PDB file of C-alpha atoms in Angstrom:
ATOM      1  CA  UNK A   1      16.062 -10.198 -31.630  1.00  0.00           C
ATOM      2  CA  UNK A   2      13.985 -11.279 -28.565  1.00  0.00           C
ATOM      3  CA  UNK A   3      11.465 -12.443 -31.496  1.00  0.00           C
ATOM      4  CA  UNK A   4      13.736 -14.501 -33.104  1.00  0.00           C
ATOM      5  CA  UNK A   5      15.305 -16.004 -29.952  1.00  0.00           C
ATOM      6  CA  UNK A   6      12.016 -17.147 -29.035  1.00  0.00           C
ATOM      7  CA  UNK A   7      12.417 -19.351 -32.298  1.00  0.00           C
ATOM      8  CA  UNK A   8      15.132 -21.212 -31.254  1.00  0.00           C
ATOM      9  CA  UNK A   9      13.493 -21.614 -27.718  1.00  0.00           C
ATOM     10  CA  UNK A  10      10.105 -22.517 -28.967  1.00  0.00           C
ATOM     11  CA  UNK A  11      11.660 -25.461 -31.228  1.00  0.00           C
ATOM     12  CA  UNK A  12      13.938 -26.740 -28.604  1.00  0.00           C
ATOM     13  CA  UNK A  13      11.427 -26.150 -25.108  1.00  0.00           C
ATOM     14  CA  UNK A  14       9.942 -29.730 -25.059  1.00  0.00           C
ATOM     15  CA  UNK A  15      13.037 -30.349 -22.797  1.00  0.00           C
ATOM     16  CA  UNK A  16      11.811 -28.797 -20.400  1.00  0.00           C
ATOM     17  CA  UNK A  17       7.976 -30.196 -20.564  1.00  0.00           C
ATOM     18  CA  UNK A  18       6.757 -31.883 -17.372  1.00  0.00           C
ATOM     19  CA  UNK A  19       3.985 -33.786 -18.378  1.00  0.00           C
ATOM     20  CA  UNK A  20       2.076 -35.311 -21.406  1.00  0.00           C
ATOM     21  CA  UNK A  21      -1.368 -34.028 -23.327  1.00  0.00           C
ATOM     22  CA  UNK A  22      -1.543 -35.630 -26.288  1.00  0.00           C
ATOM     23  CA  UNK A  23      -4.238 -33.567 -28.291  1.00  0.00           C
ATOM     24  CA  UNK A  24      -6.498 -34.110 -31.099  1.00  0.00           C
ATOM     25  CA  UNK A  25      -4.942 -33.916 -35.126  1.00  0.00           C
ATOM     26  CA  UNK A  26      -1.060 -34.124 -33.530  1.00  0.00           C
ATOM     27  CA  UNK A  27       1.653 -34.820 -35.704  1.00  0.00           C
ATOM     28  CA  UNK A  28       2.431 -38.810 -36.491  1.00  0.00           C
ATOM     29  CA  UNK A  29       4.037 -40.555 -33.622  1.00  0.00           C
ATOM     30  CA  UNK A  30       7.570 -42.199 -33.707  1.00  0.00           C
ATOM     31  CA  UNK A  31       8.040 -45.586 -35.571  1.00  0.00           C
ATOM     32  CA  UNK A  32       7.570 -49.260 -34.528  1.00  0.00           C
ATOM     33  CA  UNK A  33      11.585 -49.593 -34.249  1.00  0.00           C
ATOM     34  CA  UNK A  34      12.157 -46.530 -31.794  1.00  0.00           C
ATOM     35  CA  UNK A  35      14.608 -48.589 -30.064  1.00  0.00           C
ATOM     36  CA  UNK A  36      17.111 -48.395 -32.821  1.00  0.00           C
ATOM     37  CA  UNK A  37      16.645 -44.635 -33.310  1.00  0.00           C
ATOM     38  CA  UNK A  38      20.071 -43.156 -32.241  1.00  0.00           C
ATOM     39  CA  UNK A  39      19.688 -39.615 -30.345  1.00  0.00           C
ATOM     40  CA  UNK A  40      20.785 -37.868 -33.833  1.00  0.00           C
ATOM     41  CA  UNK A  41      18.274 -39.513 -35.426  1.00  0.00           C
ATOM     42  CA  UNK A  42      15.677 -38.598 -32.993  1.00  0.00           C
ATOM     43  CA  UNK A  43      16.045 -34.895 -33.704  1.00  0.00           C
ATOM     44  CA  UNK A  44      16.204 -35.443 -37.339  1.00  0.00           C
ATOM     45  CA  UNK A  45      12.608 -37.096 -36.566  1.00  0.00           C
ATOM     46  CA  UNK A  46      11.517 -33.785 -34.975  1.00  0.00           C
ATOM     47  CA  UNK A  47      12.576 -31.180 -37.068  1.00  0.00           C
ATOM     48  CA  UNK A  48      11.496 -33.573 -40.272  1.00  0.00           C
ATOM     49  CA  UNK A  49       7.924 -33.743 -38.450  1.00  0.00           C
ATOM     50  CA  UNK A  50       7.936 -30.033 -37.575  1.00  0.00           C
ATOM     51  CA  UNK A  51       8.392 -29.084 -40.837  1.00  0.00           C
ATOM     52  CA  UNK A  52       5.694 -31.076 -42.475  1.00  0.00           C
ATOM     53  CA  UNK A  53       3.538 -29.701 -39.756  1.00  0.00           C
ATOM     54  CA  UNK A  54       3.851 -26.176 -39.720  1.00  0.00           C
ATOM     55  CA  UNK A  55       4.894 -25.214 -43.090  1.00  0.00           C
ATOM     56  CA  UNK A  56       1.994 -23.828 -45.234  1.00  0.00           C
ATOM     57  CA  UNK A  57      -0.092 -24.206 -42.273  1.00  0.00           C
ATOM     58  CA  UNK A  58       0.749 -21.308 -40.552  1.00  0.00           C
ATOM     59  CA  UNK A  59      -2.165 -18.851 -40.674  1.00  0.00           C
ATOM     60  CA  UNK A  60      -4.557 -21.544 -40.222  1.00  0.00           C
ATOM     61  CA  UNK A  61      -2.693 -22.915 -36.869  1.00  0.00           C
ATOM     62  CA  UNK A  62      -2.245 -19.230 -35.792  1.00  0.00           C
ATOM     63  CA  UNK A  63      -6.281 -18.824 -35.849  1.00  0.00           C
ATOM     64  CA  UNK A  64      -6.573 -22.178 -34.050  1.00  0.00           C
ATOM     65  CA  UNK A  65      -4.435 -22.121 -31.133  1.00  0.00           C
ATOM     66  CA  UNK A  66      -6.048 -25.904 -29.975  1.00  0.00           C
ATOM     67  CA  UNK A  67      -4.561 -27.433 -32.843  1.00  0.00           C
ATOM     68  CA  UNK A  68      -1.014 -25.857 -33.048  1.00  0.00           C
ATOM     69  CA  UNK A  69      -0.647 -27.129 -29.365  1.00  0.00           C
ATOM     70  CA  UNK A  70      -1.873 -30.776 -30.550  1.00  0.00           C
ATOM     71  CA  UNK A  71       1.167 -30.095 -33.384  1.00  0.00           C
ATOM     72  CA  UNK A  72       3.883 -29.521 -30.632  1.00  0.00           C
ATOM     73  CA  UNK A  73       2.308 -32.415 -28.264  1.00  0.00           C
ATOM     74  CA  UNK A  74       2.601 -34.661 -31.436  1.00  0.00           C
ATOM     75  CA  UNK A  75       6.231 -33.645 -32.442  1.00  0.00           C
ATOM     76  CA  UNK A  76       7.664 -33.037 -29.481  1.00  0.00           C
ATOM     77  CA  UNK A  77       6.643 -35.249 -26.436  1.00  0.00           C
ATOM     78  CA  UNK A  78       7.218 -38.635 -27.773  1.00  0.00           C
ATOM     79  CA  UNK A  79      10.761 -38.120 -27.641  1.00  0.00           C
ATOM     80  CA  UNK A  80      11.328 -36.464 -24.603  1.00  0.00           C
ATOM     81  CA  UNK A  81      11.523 -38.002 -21.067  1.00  0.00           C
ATOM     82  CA  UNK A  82       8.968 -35.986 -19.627  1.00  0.00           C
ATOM     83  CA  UNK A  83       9.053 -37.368 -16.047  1.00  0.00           C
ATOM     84  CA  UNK A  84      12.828 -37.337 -15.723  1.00  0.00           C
ATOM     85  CA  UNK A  85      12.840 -33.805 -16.376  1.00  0.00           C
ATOM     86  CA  UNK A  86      10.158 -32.921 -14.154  1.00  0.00           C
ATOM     87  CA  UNK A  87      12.222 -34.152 -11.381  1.00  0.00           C
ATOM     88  CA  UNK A  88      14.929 -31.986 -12.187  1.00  0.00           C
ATOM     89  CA  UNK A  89      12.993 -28.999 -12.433  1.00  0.00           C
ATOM     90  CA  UNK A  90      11.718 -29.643  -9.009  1.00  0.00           C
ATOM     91  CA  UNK A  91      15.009 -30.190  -7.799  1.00  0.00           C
ATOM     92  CA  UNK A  92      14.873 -31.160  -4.144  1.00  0.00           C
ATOM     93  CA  UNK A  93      11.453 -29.912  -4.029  1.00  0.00           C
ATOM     94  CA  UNK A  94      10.402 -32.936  -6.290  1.00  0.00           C
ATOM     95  CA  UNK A  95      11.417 -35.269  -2.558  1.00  0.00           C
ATOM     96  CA  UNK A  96       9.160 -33.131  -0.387  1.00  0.00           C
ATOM     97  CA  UNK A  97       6.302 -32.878  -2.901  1.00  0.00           C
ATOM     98  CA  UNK A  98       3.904 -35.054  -2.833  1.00  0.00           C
ATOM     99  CA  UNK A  99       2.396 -37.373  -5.397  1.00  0.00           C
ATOM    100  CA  UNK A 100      -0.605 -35.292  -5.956  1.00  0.00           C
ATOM    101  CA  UNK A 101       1.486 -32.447  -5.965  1.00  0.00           C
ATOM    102  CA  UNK A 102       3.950 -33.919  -8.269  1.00  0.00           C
ATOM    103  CA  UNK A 103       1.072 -34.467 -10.952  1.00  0.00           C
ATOM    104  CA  UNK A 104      -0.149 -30.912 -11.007  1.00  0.00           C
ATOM    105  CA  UNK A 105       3.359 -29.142 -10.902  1.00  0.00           C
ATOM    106  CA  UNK A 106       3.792 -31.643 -14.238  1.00  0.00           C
ATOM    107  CA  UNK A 107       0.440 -30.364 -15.321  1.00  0.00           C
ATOM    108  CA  UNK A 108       0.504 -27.199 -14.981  1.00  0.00           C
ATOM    109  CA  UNK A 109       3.928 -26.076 -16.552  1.00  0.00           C
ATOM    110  CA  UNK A 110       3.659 -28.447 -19.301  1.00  0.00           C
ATOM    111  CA  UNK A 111       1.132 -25.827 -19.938  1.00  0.00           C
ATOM    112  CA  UNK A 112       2.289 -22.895 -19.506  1.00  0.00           C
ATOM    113  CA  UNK A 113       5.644 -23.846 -21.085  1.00  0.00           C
ATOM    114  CA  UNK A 114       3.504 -24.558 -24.298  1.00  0.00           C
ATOM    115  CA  UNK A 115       1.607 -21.733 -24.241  1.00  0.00           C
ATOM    116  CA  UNK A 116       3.890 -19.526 -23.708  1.00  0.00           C
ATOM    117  CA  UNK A 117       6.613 -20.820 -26.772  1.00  0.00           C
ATOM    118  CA  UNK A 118       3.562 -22.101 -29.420  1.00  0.00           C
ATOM    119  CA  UNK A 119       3.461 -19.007 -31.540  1.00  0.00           C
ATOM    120  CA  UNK A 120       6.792 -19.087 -32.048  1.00  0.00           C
ATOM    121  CA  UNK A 121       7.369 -21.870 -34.012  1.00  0.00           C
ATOM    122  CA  UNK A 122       4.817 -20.463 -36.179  1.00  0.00           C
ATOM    123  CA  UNK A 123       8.580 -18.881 -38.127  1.00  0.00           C
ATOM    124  CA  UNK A 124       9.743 -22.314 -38.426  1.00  0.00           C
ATOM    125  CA  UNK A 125      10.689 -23.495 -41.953  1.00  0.00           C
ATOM    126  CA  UNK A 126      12.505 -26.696 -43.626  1.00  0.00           C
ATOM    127  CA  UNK A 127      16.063 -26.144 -42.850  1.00  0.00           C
ATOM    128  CA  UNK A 128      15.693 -23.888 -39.709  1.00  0.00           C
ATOM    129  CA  UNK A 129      17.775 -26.673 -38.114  1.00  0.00           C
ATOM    130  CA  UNK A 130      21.192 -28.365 -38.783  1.00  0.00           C
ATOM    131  CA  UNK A 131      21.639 -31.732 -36.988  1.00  0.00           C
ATOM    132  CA  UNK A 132      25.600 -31.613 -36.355  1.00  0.00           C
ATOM    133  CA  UNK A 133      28.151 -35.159 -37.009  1.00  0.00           C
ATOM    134  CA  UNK A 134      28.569 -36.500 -33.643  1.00  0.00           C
ATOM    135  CA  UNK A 135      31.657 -35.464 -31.514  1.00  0.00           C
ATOM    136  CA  UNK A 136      32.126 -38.919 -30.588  1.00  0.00           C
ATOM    137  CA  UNK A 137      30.664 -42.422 -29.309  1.00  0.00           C
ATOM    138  CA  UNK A 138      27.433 -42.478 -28.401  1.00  0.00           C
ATOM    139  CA  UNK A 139      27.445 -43.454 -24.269  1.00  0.00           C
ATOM    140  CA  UNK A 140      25.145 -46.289 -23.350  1.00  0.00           C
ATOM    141  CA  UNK A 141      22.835 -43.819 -21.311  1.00  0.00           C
ATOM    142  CA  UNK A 142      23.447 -40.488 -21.647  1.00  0.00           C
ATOM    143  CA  UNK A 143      24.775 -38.733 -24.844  1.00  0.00           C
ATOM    144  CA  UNK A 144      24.382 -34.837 -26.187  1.00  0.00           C
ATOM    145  CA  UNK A 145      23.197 -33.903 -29.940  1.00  0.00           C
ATOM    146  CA  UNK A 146      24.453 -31.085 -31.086  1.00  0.00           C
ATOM    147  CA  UNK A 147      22.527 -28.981 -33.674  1.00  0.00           C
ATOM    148  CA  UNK A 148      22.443 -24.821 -35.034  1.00  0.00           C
ATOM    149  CA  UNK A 149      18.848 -22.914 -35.366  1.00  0.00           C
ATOM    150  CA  UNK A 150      19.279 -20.286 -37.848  1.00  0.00           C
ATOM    151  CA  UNK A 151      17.265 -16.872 -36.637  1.00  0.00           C
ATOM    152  CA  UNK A 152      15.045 -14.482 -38.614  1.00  0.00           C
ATOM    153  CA  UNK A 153      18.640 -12.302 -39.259  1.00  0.00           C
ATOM    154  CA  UNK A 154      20.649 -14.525 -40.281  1.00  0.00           C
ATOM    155  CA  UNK A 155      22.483 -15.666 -37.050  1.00  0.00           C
ATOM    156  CA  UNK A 156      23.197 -19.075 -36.198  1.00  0.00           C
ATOM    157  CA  UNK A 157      22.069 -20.324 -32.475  1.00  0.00           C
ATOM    158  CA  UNK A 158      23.956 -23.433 -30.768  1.00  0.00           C
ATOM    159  CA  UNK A 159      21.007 -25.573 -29.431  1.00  0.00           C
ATOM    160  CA  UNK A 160      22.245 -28.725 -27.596  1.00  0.00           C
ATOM    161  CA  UNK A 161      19.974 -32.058 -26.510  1.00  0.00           C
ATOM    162  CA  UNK A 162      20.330 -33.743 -23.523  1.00  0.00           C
ATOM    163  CA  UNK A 163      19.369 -37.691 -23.922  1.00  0.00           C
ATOM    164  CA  UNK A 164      18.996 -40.460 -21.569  1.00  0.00           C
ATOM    165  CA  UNK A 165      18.165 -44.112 -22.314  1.00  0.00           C
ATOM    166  CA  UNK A 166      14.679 -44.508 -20.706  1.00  0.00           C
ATOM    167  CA  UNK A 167      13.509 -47.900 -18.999  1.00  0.00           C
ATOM    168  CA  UNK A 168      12.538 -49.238 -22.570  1.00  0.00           C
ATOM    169  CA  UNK A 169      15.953 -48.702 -23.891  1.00  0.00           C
ATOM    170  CA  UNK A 170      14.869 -45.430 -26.439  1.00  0.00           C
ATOM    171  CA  UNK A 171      16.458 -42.506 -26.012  1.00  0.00           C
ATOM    172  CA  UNK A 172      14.562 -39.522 -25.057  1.00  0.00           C
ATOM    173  CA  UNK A 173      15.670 -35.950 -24.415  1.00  0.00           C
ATOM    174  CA  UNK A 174      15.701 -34.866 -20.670  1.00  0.00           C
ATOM    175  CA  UNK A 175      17.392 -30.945 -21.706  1.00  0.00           C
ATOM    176  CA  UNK A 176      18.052 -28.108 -23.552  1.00  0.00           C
ATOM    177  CA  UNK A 177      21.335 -25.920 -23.841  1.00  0.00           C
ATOM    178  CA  UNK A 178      20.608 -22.657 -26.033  1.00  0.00           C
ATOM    179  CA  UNK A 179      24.061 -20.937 -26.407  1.00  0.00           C
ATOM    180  CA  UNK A 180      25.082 -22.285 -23.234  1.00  0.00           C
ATOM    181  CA  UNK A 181      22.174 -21.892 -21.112  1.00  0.00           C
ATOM    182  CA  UNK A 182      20.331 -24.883 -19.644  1.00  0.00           C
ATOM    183  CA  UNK A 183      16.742 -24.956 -19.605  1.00  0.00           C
ATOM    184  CA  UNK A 184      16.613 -27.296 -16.893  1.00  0.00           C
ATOM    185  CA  UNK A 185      18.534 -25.343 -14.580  1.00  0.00           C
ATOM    186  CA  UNK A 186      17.182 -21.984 -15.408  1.00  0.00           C
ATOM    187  CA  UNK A 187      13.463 -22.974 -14.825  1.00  0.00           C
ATOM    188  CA  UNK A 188      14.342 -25.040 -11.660  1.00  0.00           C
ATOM    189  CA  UNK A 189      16.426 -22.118  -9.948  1.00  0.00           C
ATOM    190  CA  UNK A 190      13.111 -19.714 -10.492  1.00  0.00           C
ATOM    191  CA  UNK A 191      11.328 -23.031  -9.261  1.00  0.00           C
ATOM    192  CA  UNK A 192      12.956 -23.367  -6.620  1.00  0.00           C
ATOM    193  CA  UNK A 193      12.827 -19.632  -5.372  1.00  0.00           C
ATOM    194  CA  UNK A 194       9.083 -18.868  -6.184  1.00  0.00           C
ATOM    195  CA  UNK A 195       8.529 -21.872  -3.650  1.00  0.00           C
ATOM    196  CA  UNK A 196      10.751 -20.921  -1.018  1.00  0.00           C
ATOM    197  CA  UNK A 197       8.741 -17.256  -1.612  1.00  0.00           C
ATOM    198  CA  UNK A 198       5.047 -18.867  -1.654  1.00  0.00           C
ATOM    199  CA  UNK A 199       4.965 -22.501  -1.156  1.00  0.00           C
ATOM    200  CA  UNK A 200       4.834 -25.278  -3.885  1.00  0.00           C
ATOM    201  CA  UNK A 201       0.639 -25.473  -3.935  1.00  0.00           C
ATOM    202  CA  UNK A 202       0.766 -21.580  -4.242  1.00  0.00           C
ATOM    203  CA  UNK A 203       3.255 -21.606  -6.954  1.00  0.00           C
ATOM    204  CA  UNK A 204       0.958 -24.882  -8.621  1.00  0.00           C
ATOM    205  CA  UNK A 205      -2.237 -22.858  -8.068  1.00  0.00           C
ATOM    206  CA  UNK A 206      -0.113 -20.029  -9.898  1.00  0.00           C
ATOM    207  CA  UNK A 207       0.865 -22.093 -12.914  1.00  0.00           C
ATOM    208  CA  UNK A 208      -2.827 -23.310 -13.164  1.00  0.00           C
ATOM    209  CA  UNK A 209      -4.746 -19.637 -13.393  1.00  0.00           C
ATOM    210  CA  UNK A 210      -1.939 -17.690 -14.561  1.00  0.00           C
ATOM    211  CA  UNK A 211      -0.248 -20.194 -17.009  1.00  0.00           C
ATOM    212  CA  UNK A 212       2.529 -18.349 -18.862  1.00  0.00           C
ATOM    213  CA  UNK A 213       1.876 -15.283 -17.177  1.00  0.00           C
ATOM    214  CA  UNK A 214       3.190 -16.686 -13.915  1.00  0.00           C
ATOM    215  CA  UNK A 215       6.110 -17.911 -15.525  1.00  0.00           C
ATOM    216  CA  UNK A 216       7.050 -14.626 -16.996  1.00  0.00           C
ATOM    217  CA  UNK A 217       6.608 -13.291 -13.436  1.00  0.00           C
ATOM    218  CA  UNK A 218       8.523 -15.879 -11.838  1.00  0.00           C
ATOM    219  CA  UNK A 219      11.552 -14.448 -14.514  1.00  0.00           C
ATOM    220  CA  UNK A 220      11.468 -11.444 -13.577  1.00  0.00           C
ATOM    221  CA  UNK A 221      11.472 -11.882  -9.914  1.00  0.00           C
ATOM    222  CA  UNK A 222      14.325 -14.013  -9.953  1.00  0.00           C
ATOM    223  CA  UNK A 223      16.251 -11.044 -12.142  1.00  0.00           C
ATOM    224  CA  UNK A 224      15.379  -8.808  -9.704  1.00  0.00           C
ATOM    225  CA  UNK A 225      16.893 -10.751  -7.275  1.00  0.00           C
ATOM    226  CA  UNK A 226      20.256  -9.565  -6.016  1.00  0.00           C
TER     227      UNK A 226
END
């Protein structure tokens, strides 16, 4: 279950990515007209690019792990407001930090957020994901898409996109809801404890040499917590 869970994560993190690394043989970025692209659309984009990405490709991105990152920075970051959600992750940390420190933080969980959900969307297939007929009118700035991820056995996941209008006027995503849970808010509250434990340039020095192995540590602290 954990296995198939990490499906629906890995195809919805890019939420939660802090900063961008475009790499080498990525997927094809947005059209000319992203302006017009409604948030529905946007996710239609991804899931449309993921597909022709991964499928029938599998084995050969699971031997190069280089190039199935330069997949997910090609699918997934040009429609996701990367510095808007780095904010949030960093909470009211992200006022004290400074710039410098700002840029690594960004740095430095983009990458261990990717590495730690790539392999998973190794499972992905055409179909995996059901863009759902809005609920209502779209809001000028802020608006939620709602979709289903359908898991290895058969269940159906509720994964939910936050979007904001950037300065441009296109709407990127800024969150992720799976089955309720926000990925902003559940990385910034084990954020915001691992730097009240060790400092922010600890916890960046951390993210840097540990990568997704301090992350998983920073999880398990924080459920350990009382």
């Amino acid at each position: 279950m954990l296995r198939s869970l990490a499906l629906a994560t890995a195809i919805a993190f890019g939420s939660v990515l802090a900063a961008p690394a475009f790499a080498q043989n990525a997927a094809p970025a947005p059209a000319a007209d992203a302006a017009q692209q409604t948030p529905a659309q946007v996710v239609q984009i991804i899931t449309d690019q993921l597909s022709k990405a991964i499928e029938g490709h599998q084995q050969e991105l699971k031997n190069n792990h280089e190039k199935l990152i330069g997949v997910i920075d090609g699918v997934f970051l040009p429609h996701f407001d990367i510095d808007y959600a780095s904010i949030l992750v960093l909470g009211q940390h992200a006022r004290e930090a400074t710039p410098d420190q700002r840029s690594r933080f960004a740095k430095a969980f983009y990458n261990s957020i990717t590495h730690r959900y790539a392999e998973g969307l190794l499972d992905y297939t055409r179909g995996r994901v059901k863009v759902l007929p809005s609920s209502g009118d779209v809001n000028d700035k802020r608006t939620i898409v709602r979709t289903q991820v359908v898991l290895d056995d058969g269940k159906i996941v509720a994964v939910d996109y936050a979007f904001r209008k950037d300065r441009e006027g296109n709407w990127k995503a800024y969150d992720v809801i799976i089955e309720g849970i926000s990925y902003i808010t559940n990385y910034r509250n084990q954020v915001d404890a691992e730097i009240r434990k060790v400092g922010i340039d600890q916890l960046i020095t951390n993210l840097e040499t540990q990568g997704d192995k301090a992350l998983e540590t920073m999880e398990k602290e924080t459920k350990a917590t009382p």
